[in-house]
Short mmCIF file of C-alpha atoms in Angstrom, two decimals:
data_model
loop_
_atom_site.label_atom_id
_atom_site.label_comp_id
_atom_site.label_asym_id
_atom_site.label_seq_id
_atom_site.Cartn_x
_atom_site.Cartn_y
_atom_site.Cartn_z
CA UNK A 1293 16.54 -26.24 5.51
CA UNK A 1294 16.62 -22.46 5.56
CA UNK A 1295 15.34 -20.03 8.15
CA UNK A 1296 13.71 -16.74 7.17
CA UNK A 1297 17.05 -14.99 6.86
CA UNK A 1298 18.28 -17.82 4.65
CA UNK A 1299 15.31 -17.38 2.31
CA UNK A 1300 16.00 -13.64 2.18
CA UNK A 1301 19.69 -14.28 1.51
CA UNK A 1302 18.88 -16.58 -1.43
CA UNK A 1303 16.38 -14.10 -2.89
CA UNK A 1304 18.93 -11.30 -2.59
CA UNK A 1305 20.91 -13.09 -5.32
CA UNK A 1306 18.01 -12.40 -7.71
CA UNK A 1307 18.46 -8.64 -7.22
CA UNK A 1308 20.55 -7.35 -10.12
CA UNK A 1309 22.49 -4.18 -10.77
CA UNK A 1310 20.21 -1.31 -11.81
CA UNK A 1311 17.03 -2.83 -10.37
CA UNK A 1312 14.21 -0.89 -8.77
CA UNK A 1313 12.73 -3.28 -6.22
CA UNK A 1314 9.52 -3.35 -4.19
CA UNK A 1315 9.72 -5.43 -1.01
CA UNK A 1316 6.63 -6.69 0.78
CA UNK A 1317 6.20 -7.07 4.52
CA UNK A 1318 7.78 -10.01 6.39
CA UNK A 1319 10.58 -12.11 4.87
CA UNK A 1320 10.81 -9.81 1.80
CA UNK A 1321 11.80 -6.89 4.03
CA UNK A 1322 14.85 -8.89 5.16
CA UNK A 1323 16.12 -9.14 1.57
CA UNK A 1324 17.47 -5.59 1.75
CA UNK A 1325 19.99 -6.75 4.37
CA UNK A 1326 21.63 -9.22 1.98
CA UNK A 1327 21.83 -7.35 -1.33
CA UNK A 1328 25.42 -7.09 -2.60
CA UNK A 1329 27.00 -3.77 -1.81
CA UNK A 1330 28.79 -3.46 -5.14
CA UNK A 1331 25.58 -3.11 -7.18
CA UNK A 1332 23.22 -0.17 -7.57
CA UNK A 1333 19.69 -0.93 -6.39
CA UNK A 1334 16.84 1.31 -5.24
CA UNK A 1335 14.02 0.18 -3.01
CA UNK A 1336 10.52 1.51 -3.64
CA UNK A 1337 7.89 1.59 -0.94
CA UNK A 1338 4.41 2.00 -2.37
CA UNK A 1339 3.34 4.63 0.13
CA UNK A 1340 5.57 7.01 -1.79
CA UNK A 1341 9.36 6.74 -1.63
CA UNK A 1342 12.05 5.57 -4.01
CA UNK A 1343 15.51 5.26 -2.53
CA UNK A 1344 14.44 4.00 0.87
CA UNK A 1345 17.22 3.67 3.44
CA UNK A 1346 17.56 1.80 6.75
CA UNK A 1347 15.68 2.53 9.96
CA UNK A 1348 16.74 5.84 11.55
CA UNK A 1349 18.94 6.11 14.62
CA UNK A 1350 17.08 6.72 17.86
CA UNK A 1351 15.98 10.31 18.11
CA UNK A 1352 16.04 10.79 14.35
CA UNK A 1353 12.63 9.25 13.63
CA UNK A 1354 10.41 11.40 11.44
CA UNK A 1355 6.61 10.89 11.53
CA UNK A 1356 6.51 12.10 7.92
CA UNK A 1357 8.88 9.39 6.72
CA UNK A 1358 7.59 5.83 6.87
CA UNK A 1359 7.47 2.71 4.68
CA UNK A 1360 4.45 0.70 3.58
CA UNK A 1361 4.65 -1.25 6.84
CA UNK A 1362 4.23 2.10 8.65
CA UNK A 1363 7.74 1.78 10.10
CA UNK A 1364 9.96 4.82 10.43
CA UNK A 1365 12.68 4.81 7.76
CA UNK A 1366 15.30 7.07 6.21
CA UNK A 1367 15.82 8.33 2.67
CA UNK A 1368 19.15 7.74 0.90
CA UNK A 1369 20.89 10.31 -1.28
CA UNK A 1370 19.07 10.41 -4.59
CA UNK A 1371 15.75 9.42 -3.02
CA UNK A 1372 12.43 10.90 -4.13
CA UNK A 1373 8.93 11.20 -2.68
CA UNK A 1374 5.71 11.04 -4.69
CA UNK A 1375 1.97 10.64 -4.38
CA UNK A 1376 0.11 7.32 -4.35
CA UNK A 1377 -1.10 7.57 -7.95
CA UNK A 1378 2.45 8.09 -9.17
CA UNK A 1379 3.68 5.29 -6.93
CA UNK A 1380 1.30 2.85 -8.56
CA UNK A 1381 2.19 4.26 -11.98
CA UNK A 1382 5.69 2.98 -11.25
CA UNK A 1383 4.23 -0.41 -10.32
CA UNK A 1384 1.40 -0.74 -12.86
CA UNK A 1385 3.53 0.79 -15.60
CA UNK A 1386 6.17 -1.91 -14.98
CA UNK A 1387 8.92 0.55 -14.14
CA UNK A 1388 9.66 -1.40 -10.97
CA UNK A 1389 11.87 -4.33 -12.04
CA UNK A 1390 11.29 -6.81 -9.25
CA UNK A 1391 8.55 -7.41 -6.72
CA UNK A 1392 9.20 -9.68 -3.75
CA UNK A 1393 6.27 -10.59 -1.56
CA UNK A 1394 4.98 -13.19 0.85
CA UNK A 1395 2.07 -15.58 0.22
CA UNK A 1396 -0.29 -17.94 1.98
CA UNK A 1397 -0.66 -20.10 -1.14
CA UNK A 1398 0.77 -20.28 -4.66
CA UNK A 1399 -0.71 -22.48 -7.37
CA UNK A 1400 1.20 -24.30 -10.10
CA UNK A 1401 -0.26 -21.91 -12.71
CA UNK A 1402 1.17 -18.89 -10.86
CA UNK A 1403 -2.00 -17.85 -9.01
CA UNK A 1404 -1.33 -16.33 -5.61
CA UNK A 1405 -3.44 -15.94 -2.46
CA UNK A 1406 -2.11 -13.74 0.31
CA UNK A 1407 -4.80 -11.39 1.58
CA UNK A 1408 -7.83 -13.14 2.96
CA UNK A 1409 -8.79 -16.21 4.96
CA UNK A 1410 -12.56 -16.82 4.97
CA UNK A 1411 -13.95 -16.80 8.49
CA UNK A 1412 -10.99 -14.83 9.78
CA UNK A 1413 -10.73 -11.11 10.09
CA UNK A 1414 -9.80 -9.51 6.79
CA UNK A 1415 -7.43 -6.59 6.96
CA UNK A 1416 -7.27 -5.84 3.27
CA UNK A 1417 -5.05 -6.28 0.27
CA UNK A 1418 -3.19 -2.99 0.50
CA UNK A 1419 -1.09 -2.71 -2.64
CA UNK A 1420 -0.69 -6.47 -3.17
CA UNK A 1421 -3.31 -6.79 -5.93
CA UNK A 1422 -1.79 -3.92 -7.90
CA UNK A 1423 1.69 -5.36 -7.47
CA UNK A 1424 0.88 -8.90 -8.57
CA UNK A 1425 -1.37 -7.84 -11.45
CA UNK A 1426 1.27 -5.60 -12.96
CA UNK A 1427 4.78 -6.72 -12.14
CA UNK A 1428 6.67 -8.70 -14.75
CA UNK A 1429 9.03 -10.26 -12.28
CA UNK A 1430 7.43 -11.53 -9.08
CA UNK A 1431 9.25 -13.67 -6.53
CA UNK A 1432 7.36 -15.15 -3.62
CA UNK A 1433 9.19 -15.60 -0.33
CA UNK A 1434 7.49 -18.02 2.02
CA UNK A 1435 7.74 -21.16 4.10
CA UNK A 1436 7.03 -24.27 2.04
CA UNK A 1437 4.29 -25.46 4.39
CA UNK A 1438 1.91 -23.71 6.79
CA UNK A 1439 1.87 -24.08 10.56
CA UNK A 1440 -0.27 -27.20 10.29
CA UNK A 1441 2.31 -28.72 7.95
CA UNK A 1442 0.13 -28.44 4.83
CA UNK A 1443 1.75 -27.54 1.53
CA UNK A 1444 1.50 -23.91 0.40
CA UNK A 1445 2.43 -24.88 -3.18
CA UNK A 1446 -0.81 -26.21 -4.58
CA UNK A 1447 -2.50 -27.42 -7.75
CA UNK A 1448 -5.04 -24.67 -7.22
CA UNK A 1449 -5.29 -22.05 -4.49
CA UNK A 1450 -8.03 -22.72 -1.96
CA UNK A 1451 -8.05 -19.20 -0.51
CA UNK A 1452 -9.46 -16.10 -2.26
CA UNK A 1453 -7.00 -15.00 -4.92
CA UNK A 1454 -4.82 -11.90 -4.93
CA UNK A 1455 -3.87 -12.34 -8.58
CA UNK A 1456 -3.92 -14.87 -11.40
CA UNK A 1457 -1.03 -16.38 -13.42
CA UNK A 1458 1.46 -13.94 -12.04
CA UNK A 1459 4.09 -15.59 -9.82
CA UNK A 1460 7.31 -16.43 -11.65
CA UNK A 1461 9.53 -17.82 -8.93
CA UNK A 1462 9.16 -19.09 -5.36
CA UNK A 1463 11.89 -19.32 -2.75
CA UNK A 1464 11.00 -21.33 0.34
CA UNK A 1465 12.84 -22.83 3.29
CA UNK A 1466 13.18 -26.01 1.18
CA UNK A 1467 13.65 -25.01 -2.45
CA UNK A 1468 13.74 -22.59 -5.36
CA UNK A 1469 10.98 -23.30 -7.86
CA UNK A 1470 9.91 -21.69 -11.09
CA UNK A 1471 6.33 -21.55 -12.38
CA UNK A 1472 6.21 -23.19 -15.83
CA UNK A 1473 3.52 -24.54 -18.14
CA UNK A 1474 4.36 -28.02 -16.80
CA UNK A 1475 3.96 -26.98 -13.16
CA UNK A 1476 6.50 -26.08 -10.49
CA UNK A 1477 9.97 -26.60 -11.88
CA UNK A 1478 12.40 -27.48 -9.10
CA UNK A 1479 15.57 -25.45 -9.68
CA UNK A 1480 17.48 -25.73 -6.40
CA UNK A 1481 17.33 -27.55 -3.09
CA UNK A 1482 18.02 -25.87 0.24
CA UNK A 1483 21.18 -27.14 1.94
CA UNK A 1484 20.67 -30.65 3.27
CA UNK A 1485 17.16 -31.05 1.81
CA UNK A 1486 16.45 -33.98 -0.50
CA UNK A 1487 14.31 -33.91 -3.63
CA UNK A 1488 11.98 -36.40 -1.96
CA UNK A 1489 11.44 -34.09 0.98
CA UNK A 1490 10.49 -31.29 -1.42
CA UNK A 1491 8.15 -33.52 -3.43
CA UNK A 1492 6.47 -34.64 -0.23
CA UNK A 1493 5.95 -31.05 0.91
CA UNK A 1494 4.54 -29.90 -2.45
CA UNK A 1495 0.92 -30.63 -3.36
CA UNK A 1496 1.22 -29.11 -6.83
CA UNK A 1497 2.90 -30.86 -9.75
CA UNK A 1498 6.70 -30.69 -9.61
CA UNK A 1499 9.03 -31.27 -12.54
CA UNK A 1500 12.84 -31.40 -12.49
CA UNK A 1501 15.71 -32.39 -14.70
CA UNK A 1502 18.60 -34.61 -13.59
CA UNK A 1503 20.40 -33.81 -10.36
CA UNK A 1504 18.86 -30.79 -8.69
CA UNK A 1505 21.69 -28.63 -7.39
CA UNK A 1506 21.91 -27.35 -3.82
CA UNK A 1507 21.49 -23.59 -3.34
CA UNK A 1508 24.59 -21.47 -3.06
CA UNK A 1509 24.11 -18.83 -0.41
CA UNK B 358 -4.78 35.76 -6.58
CA UNK B 359 -8.03 34.14 -5.60
CA UNK B 360 -8.18 33.93 -1.84
CA UNK B 361 -9.01 30.48 -0.44
CA UNK B 362 -7.98 31.20 3.12
CA UNK B 363 -10.48 30.64 5.91
CA UNK B 364 -9.81 31.55 9.52
CA UNK B 365 -10.28 28.23 11.22
CA UNK B 366 -11.35 24.62 10.91
CA UNK B 367 -14.97 25.52 11.75
CA UNK B 368 -15.21 27.79 8.71
CA UNK B 369 -13.36 25.25 6.61
CA UNK B 370 -15.96 22.57 7.31
CA UNK B 371 -19.01 24.74 6.60
CA UNK B 372 -21.62 22.70 4.76
CA UNK B 373 -20.56 19.30 6.07
CA UNK B 374 -23.67 17.23 6.76
CA UNK B 375 -24.62 13.76 7.88
CA UNK B 376 -24.76 11.20 5.08
CA UNK B 377 -22.01 12.79 3.02
CA UNK B 378 -19.12 11.03 1.29
CA UNK B 379 -15.63 12.17 2.29
CA UNK B 380 -12.19 11.57 0.86
CA UNK B 381 -9.51 11.73 3.57
CA UNK B 382 -5.78 11.78 2.83
CA UNK B 383 -3.09 9.90 4.70
CA UNK B 384 -1.34 6.53 4.81
CA UNK B 385 -1.63 4.96 8.22
CA UNK B 386 -1.39 7.96 10.51
CA UNK B 387 1.11 9.68 8.21
CA UNK B 388 -0.25 12.82 6.56
CA UNK B 389 -3.80 12.55 7.90
CA UNK B 390 -5.95 15.72 8.17
CA UNK B 391 -5.92 15.76 11.97
CA UNK B 392 -7.77 19.06 12.39
CA UNK B 393 -10.57 18.17 9.98
CA UNK B 394 -11.08 14.80 11.68
CA UNK B 395 -11.32 16.50 15.12
CA UNK B 396 -13.90 18.90 13.74
CA UNK B 397 -15.94 16.09 12.16
CA UNK B 398 -16.03 14.55 15.65
CA UNK B 399 -17.12 17.88 17.16
CA UNK B 400 -19.84 18.37 14.52
CA UNK B 401 -21.09 14.87 15.32
CA UNK B 402 -22.21 14.28 11.74
CA UNK B 403 -23.35 10.70 11.18
CA UNK B 404 -23.77 8.12 8.44
CA UNK B 405 -20.59 9.18 6.70
CA UNK B 406 -18.99 7.27 3.88
CA UNK B 407 -15.26 7.68 4.35
CA UNK B 408 -12.80 6.88 1.59
CA UNK B 409 -9.32 6.65 3.02
CA UNK B 410 -6.48 4.16 2.59
CA UNK B 411 -6.68 3.13 6.25
CA UNK B 412 -9.06 3.56 9.15
CA UNK B 413 -6.75 4.99 11.80
CA UNK B 414 -6.07 3.36 15.15
CA UNK B 415 -8.46 3.02 18.09
CA UNK B 416 -7.86 6.45 19.58
CA UNK B 417 -6.51 8.48 16.67
CA UNK B 418 -7.25 9.34 13.07
CA UNK B 419 -10.49 7.92 11.70
CA UNK B 420 -10.67 5.75 14.83
CA UNK B 421 -12.02 8.87 16.57
CA UNK B 422 -15.01 8.93 14.20
CA UNK B 423 -15.53 5.19 14.60
CA UNK B 424 -15.62 5.52 18.39
CA UNK B 425 -18.62 7.80 18.00
CA UNK B 426 -20.28 5.62 15.37
CA UNK B 427 -20.19 8.40 12.80
CA UNK B 428 -19.07 6.22 9.89
CA UNK B 429 -21.58 4.10 7.99
CA UNK B 430 -19.20 2.86 5.33
CA UNK B 431 -15.42 2.71 4.88
CA UNK B 432 -13.71 2.29 1.54
CA UNK B 433 -10.06 1.41 2.20
CA UNK B 434 -7.24 -0.86 1.08
CA UNK B 435 -6.02 -1.95 4.51
CA UNK B 436 -7.77 -1.69 7.87
CA UNK B 437 -5.69 -3.54 10.45
CA UNK B 438 -4.53 -1.96 13.73
CA UNK B 439 -7.99 -0.91 14.95
CA UNK B 440 -9.99 -3.05 17.41
CA UNK B 441 -13.10 -0.87 17.37
CA UNK B 442 -13.15 -1.00 13.59
CA UNK B 443 -12.92 -4.78 13.78
CA UNK B 444 -15.76 -4.97 16.28
CA UNK B 445 -18.07 -2.77 14.21
CA UNK B 446 -17.22 -4.63 11.01
CA UNK B 447 -17.88 -8.06 12.54
CA UNK B 448 -21.15 -6.92 14.16
CA UNK B 449 -22.35 -5.51 10.86
CA UNK B 450 -22.63 -1.94 12.14
CA UNK B 451 -20.02 -0.82 9.66
CA UNK B 452 -20.04 -1.52 5.94
CA UNK B 453 -16.52 -2.06 4.62
CA UNK B 454 -15.38 -2.15 1.01
CA UNK B 455 -11.78 -3.22 0.53
CA UNK B 456 -10.16 -2.19 -2.73
CA UNK B 457 -6.58 -2.33 -4.03
CA UNK B 458 -4.40 0.58 -2.95
CA UNK B 459 -3.46 1.60 -6.48
CA UNK B 460 -7.11 1.44 -7.53
CA UNK B 461 -8.02 3.71 -4.62
CA UNK B 462 -5.40 6.21 -5.74
CA UNK B 463 -6.45 6.06 -9.37
CA UNK B 464 -10.17 6.42 -8.60
CA UNK B 465 -9.26 9.64 -6.78
CA UNK B 466 -7.07 10.79 -9.63
CA UNK B 467 -9.80 9.96 -12.17
CA UNK B 468 -12.25 12.14 -10.22
CA UNK B 469 -9.65 14.91 -10.10
CA UNK B 470 -8.79 14.62 -13.78
CA UNK B 471 -12.30 14.25 -15.21
CA UNK B 472 -12.23 10.59 -16.18
CA UNK B 473 -15.48 8.73 -15.37
CA UNK B 474 -13.61 5.44 -14.99
CA UNK B 475 -10.31 3.73 -15.64
CA UNK B 476 -9.15 0.23 -16.56
CA UNK B 477 -6.71 -1.45 -14.21
CA UNK B 478 -5.29 -4.97 -14.15
CA UNK B 479 -5.44 -5.00 -10.34
CA UNK B 480 -7.94 -7.47 -8.97
CA UNK B 481 -8.71 -9.21 -12.26
CA UNK B 482 -9.70 -12.81 -11.56
CA UNK B 483 -10.30 -12.06 -7.87
CA UNK B 484 -13.43 -11.24 -5.88
CA UNK B 485 -12.61 -7.53 -6.28
CA UNK B 486 -13.59 -7.81 -9.95
CA UNK B 487 -16.88 -9.62 -9.31
CA UNK B 488 -19.78 -7.85 -11.02
CA UNK B 489 -17.47 -5.38 -12.74
CA UNK B 490 -16.96 -4.88 -16.44
CA UNK B 491 -13.71 -6.42 -17.73
CA UNK B 492 -11.98 -5.96 -21.03
CA UNK B 493 -8.96 -7.30 -22.85
CA UNK B 494 -6.27 -4.98 -24.18
CA UNK B 495 -3.30 -6.47 -26.01
CA UNK B 496 -3.90 -9.90 -24.55
CA UNK B 497 -4.19 -8.80 -20.91
CA UNK B 498 -7.37 -8.47 -18.87
CA UNK B 499 -8.42 -5.29 -17.09
CA UNK B 500 -11.20 -4.27 -14.69
CA UNK B 501 -13.27 -1.09 -15.12
CA UNK B 502 -13.18 1.01 -11.95
CA UNK B 503 -15.21 4.21 -11.54
CA UNK B 504 -14.06 7.60 -10.35
CA UNK B 505 -15.11 8.43 -6.80
CA UNK B 506 -17.95 10.88 -6.31
CA UNK B 507 -17.46 12.69 -3.03
CA UNK B 508 -18.80 15.80 -1.30
CA UNK B 509 -15.62 16.79 0.52
CA UNK B 510 -11.91 16.05 0.29
CA UNK B 511 -9.90 16.63 3.46
CA UNK B 512 -6.18 16.83 2.86
CA UNK B 513 -3.17 17.77 4.91
CA UNK B 514 -0.10 19.53 3.50
CA UNK B 515 3.17 20.80 4.95
CA UNK B 516 3.08 24.30 3.52
CA UNK B 517 0.47 26.27 1.67
CA UNK B 518 -0.60 29.79 0.84
CA UNK B 519 -3.88 31.69 0.63
CA UNK B 520 -4.06 30.90 -3.10
CA UNK B 521 -4.45 27.24 -2.11
CA UNK B 522 -1.07 26.15 -3.43
CA UNK B 523 0.29 23.14 -1.53
CA UNK B 524 3.62 21.49 -0.78
CA UNK B 525 3.77 18.14 0.97
CA UNK B 526 6.54 16.62 3.06
CA UNK B 527 8.12 13.17 2.85
CA UNK B 528 5.76 10.23 2.66
CA UNK B 529 3.03 12.35 4.25
CA UNK B 530 2.24 13.22 0.63
CA UNK B 531 0.66 9.82 -0.22
CA UNK B 532 -3.03 10.17 -1.20
CA UNK B 533 -3.32 13.86 -0.33
CA UNK B 534 -2.45 15.31 -3.77
CA UNK B 535 -4.66 12.74 -5.53
CA UNK B 536 -7.66 13.75 -3.43
CA UNK B 537 -7.30 17.48 -4.18
CA UNK B 538 -10.03 18.45 -6.60
CA UNK B 539 -11.51 14.94 -6.46
CA UNK B 540 -14.59 16.06 -4.48
CA UNK B 541 -17.01 18.97 -4.79
CA UNK B 542 -15.10 20.88 -2.12
CA UNK B 543 -11.45 20.31 -1.19
CA UNK B 544 -10.36 21.51 2.24
CA UNK B 545 -6.62 21.71 2.86
CA UNK B 546 -5.08 22.10 6.30
CA UNK B 547 -1.42 23.03 6.48
CA UNK B 548 1.28 22.99 9.12
CA UNK B 549 2.49 26.31 7.86
CA UNK B 550 0.38 28.86 6.00
CA UNK B 551 2.91 31.16 4.36
CA UNK B 552 2.33 34.58 2.72
CA UNK B 553 1.34 34.51 -0.93
CA UNK B 554 4.51 34.80 -2.98
CA UNK B 555 6.64 32.98 -0.44
CA UNK B 556 6.35 29.62 -2.20
CA UNK B 557 8.49 29.07 -5.28
CA UNK B 558 6.03 28.22 -8.11
CA UNK B 559 8.57 25.65 -9.31
CA UNK B 560 8.22 23.71 -6.07
CA UNK B 561 4.43 23.58 -5.75
CA UNK B 562 2.97 20.05 -5.75
CA UNK B 563 -0.71 21.00 -6.02
CA UNK B 564 -1.81 24.27 -7.66
CA UNK B 565 -4.49 26.22 -5.80
CA UNK B 566 -7.11 25.59 -8.49
CA UNK B 567 -7.71 22.16 -6.91
CA UNK B 568 -8.34 23.62 -3.45
CA UNK B 569 -11.44 25.54 -2.32
CA UNK B 570 -10.53 26.25 1.31
CA UNK B 571 -7.23 26.38 3.15
CA UNK B 572 -6.47 27.03 6.79
CA UNK B 573 -3.60 27.11 9.25
CA UNK B 574 -3.80 23.83 11.16
CA UNK B 575 -2.82 23.53 14.81
CA UNK B 576 -1.81 21.13 17.57
CA UNK B 577 -0.49 18.43 15.23
CA UNK B 578 0.32 15.20 17.06
CA UNK B 579 1.79 13.38 14.05
CA UNK B 580 1.81 10.04 15.81
CA UNK B 581 4.15 7.25 14.72
CA UNK B 582 2.58 3.80 14.39
CA UNK B 583 5.69 1.66 14.18
CA UNK B 584 8.72 3.32 15.69
CA UNK B 585 11.64 1.37 14.27
CA UNK B 586 15.27 2.33 14.77
CA UNK B 587 18.77 1.23 13.86
CA UNK B 588 20.74 0.69 17.08
CA UNK B 589 23.81 2.89 17.41
CA UNK B 590 26.95 0.85 17.95
#
């Protein structure tokens, strides 16, 4: 079974040379730490920077330079700043190659819910609805089950949706799965996790072919 | 040169009245029009509809207007980090409309650019699209979203001149350029009001035509919400 860094490490292998990538808050943010150093990748933050760098050293924080999580950041050489409409032109116009975000629930048809729990305080969707409605390549990073132990990979989402038919791939602490017309296709198992364990933790329909390989991290 | 310069924030906010709809720039506390917000508090105008990506924190940004119950309705994409906001929303004192961030930006831009509405895929199939017109283009579904109609836009820029030309800094740019010219009157406050001719026309982000009033801002706090650092080793 993987921890959050393990999930991020596995997702980092999906980041290819020449990609512009938008990382959501939480586990997705960790992905930046594991991207190969020999490839060229730029991170976009939807509040208006392309070419986002690491957190600044103490004393070098700039109130005018933050990411979408409102954290102080730095800009790498070649970075650019832009307004919010242009930022979402990059996203909606499918110029961003890969979107990695967290979720509360994913359904076997690719629906995603990650912004609202009825009866609980709603903070808002931020840019999530724009990202999931537009991106061609969406990977969800999340734990396979919630804190109560219930599956987060469902036949249908029970929570209010963020987007429909949009998730392509899911990386959890247990497995890598792809959304297909037949349901969740199990591609890889986390180290030491059996297919049965994954099936048990998945409410939605799972399909797989032959021996499911273990992830290489 | 058409002079847009006013002497102070009081002159800049002439004509602001209770019940008006305001666009306010900023993402989190980054790039917010601090001086205009302080003056709205001082004017004690009520029943405002505020369109801004976020709602500030308890004691800063739009949180200052919330403390004094001046806001009737907020239209935002994300409103965490504010206990008073939460209290007013749960008690029903405050009407809140949550919309996708890109839709918020584009509804500003539509108002600025003279489009009555735009189609966006964001929110299709979700509660955000309920009651809205939808349409298929090339096999994909889109939601019709209308341009904002606002009385005032309050934006904050890094540098500007009396002609109303603006340059923004870093990610403090965010919604500010999109809100210029998106309301009947756009008020720009700047950290540095430079002499006309000092800005390189090649470098200007927003031409003065989109700005009706500009003033030299003061006492900027520029608070940081999440101070994150890389340890030196």
